[in-house]
Amino acid sequence: MSGDRNTCGGPYDEGSECGDPAVFEIGRHNRAPLPVCPLHLGPSLLVGAGVLWPPVISLVGRP
């Protein structure tokens, strides 16, 4: 992640769904990591496109 904090992309990586700061990044197959807030971590693991299994989750910030 870059020096500035990314915002949550929501479970579908639409960007406009949630404006909260990203706290986690979820690794995905052949895609950039998905930045998510704590609220969208679970739904992103379930319905996110290309999410690796077992999931690869990185802590990138604090709430």
PDB file of C-alpha atoms in Angstrom, residues 1-55:
ATOM      1  CA  MET A   1       0.000   0.000   0.000  1.00  0.00           C
ATOM      2  CA  SER A   2       1.208   3.529  -0.640  1.00  0.00           C
ATOM      3  CA  GLY A   3       1.963   6.125   2.020  1.00  0.00           C
ATOM      4  CA  ASP A   4      -1.562   7.548   1.989  1.00  0.00           C
ATOM      5  CA  ARG A   5      -4.385   5.427   3.306  1.00  0.00           C
ATOM      6  CA  ASN A   6      -6.645   3.796   0.763  1.00  0.00           C
ATOM      7  CA  THR A   7     -10.367   3.655   1.237  1.00  0.00           C
ATOM      8  CA  CYS A   8     -12.402   0.489   1.447  1.00  0.00           C
ATOM      9  CA  GLY A   9     -13.407  -0.933  -1.913  1.00  0.00           C
ATOM     10  CA  GLY A  10     -16.329  -2.865  -0.437  1.00  0.00           C
ATOM     11  CA  PRO A  11     -16.797  -6.561  -1.145  1.00  0.00           C
ATOM     12  CA  TYR A  12     -17.214  -5.957  -4.882  1.00  0.00           C
ATOM     13  CA  ASP A  13     -14.262  -3.526  -5.213  1.00  0.00           C
ATOM     14  CA  GLU A  14     -16.525  -0.749  -6.500  1.00  0.00           C
ATOM     15  CA  GLY A  15     -14.794   1.982  -4.498  1.00  0.00           C
ATOM     16  CA  SER A  16     -17.944   4.064  -4.079  1.00  0.00           C
ATOM     17  CA  GLU A  17     -19.711   1.600  -1.797  1.00  0.00           C
ATOM     18  CA  CYS A  18     -17.760   2.496   1.348  1.00  0.00           C
ATOM     19  CA  GLY A  19     -15.617   5.498   2.165  1.00  0.00           C
ATOM     20  CA  ASP A  20     -14.060   4.180   5.383  1.00  0.00           C
ATOM     21  CA  PRO A  21     -10.269   3.810   5.590  1.00  0.00           C
ATOM     22  CA  ALA A  22      -8.918   0.396   4.617  1.00  0.00           C
ATOM     23  CA  VAL A  23      -7.487  -1.558   7.543  1.00  0.00           C
ATOM     24  CA  PHE A  24      -6.908  -4.875   5.727  1.00  0.00           C
ATOM     25  CA  GLU A  25      -5.815  -6.014   2.288  1.00  0.00           C
ATOM     26  CA  ILE A  26      -7.071  -9.326   0.926  1.00  0.00           C
ATOM     27  CA  GLY A  27      -4.831 -11.147  -1.542  1.00  0.00           C
ATOM     28  CA  ARG A  28      -6.432 -12.042  -4.870  1.00  0.00           C
ATOM     29  CA  HIS A  29      -5.446 -14.223  -7.828  1.00  0.00           C
ATOM     30  CA  ASN A  30      -4.139 -12.181 -10.805  1.00  0.00           C
ATOM     31  CA  ARG A  31      -5.527  -8.935  -9.319  1.00  0.00           C
ATOM     32  CA  ALA A  32      -4.342  -6.190  -7.029  1.00  0.00           C
ATOM     33  CA  PRO A  33      -5.018  -6.757  -3.311  1.00  0.00           C
ATOM     34  CA  LEU A  34      -8.494  -5.662  -2.193  1.00  0.00           C
ATOM     35  CA  PRO A  35      -8.381  -2.942   0.503  1.00  0.00           C
ATOM     36  CA  VAL A  36     -11.235  -3.326   3.003  1.00  0.00           C
ATOM     37  CA  CYS A  37     -12.457  -1.888   6.295  1.00  0.00           C
ATOM     38  CA  PRO A  38     -13.296  -4.166   9.255  1.00  0.00           C
ATOM     39  CA  LEU A  39     -17.003  -4.075   8.342  1.00  0.00           C
ATOM     40  CA  HIS A  40     -16.409  -5.471   4.851  1.00  0.00           C
ATOM     41  CA  LEU A  41     -13.708  -8.026   5.715  1.00  0.00           C
ATOM     42  CA  GLY A  42     -16.113 -10.971   6.078  1.00  0.00           C
ATOM     43  CA  PRO A  43     -18.320 -10.205   3.057  1.00  0.00           C
ATOM     44  CA  SER A  44     -15.215  -9.617   0.919  1.00  0.00           C
ATOM     45  CA  LEU A  45     -13.855 -13.056   1.806  1.00  0.00           C
ATOM     46  CA  LEU A  46     -17.174 -14.643   0.851  1.00  0.00           C
ATOM     47  CA  VAL A  47     -18.043 -12.825  -2.384  1.00  0.00           C
ATOM     48  CA  GLY A  48     -14.885 -10.966  -3.471  1.00  0.00           C
ATOM     49  CA  ALA A  49     -13.662 -11.748  -6.991  1.00  0.00           C
ATOM     50  CA  GLY A  50     -10.438 -13.776  -7.163  1.00  0.00           C
ATOM     51  CA  VAL A  51      -9.964 -14.076  -3.388  1.00  0.00           C
ATOM     52  CA  LEU A  52      -7.299 -16.665  -2.600  1.00  0.00           C
ATOM     53  CA  TRP A  53      -8.225 -19.695  -0.523  1.00  0.00           C
ATOM     54  CA  PRO A  54      -7.029 -20.091   2.144  1.00  0.00           C
ATOM     55  CA  PRO A  55      -7.333 -16.336   2.412  1.00  0.00           C
TER      56      PRO A  55
END
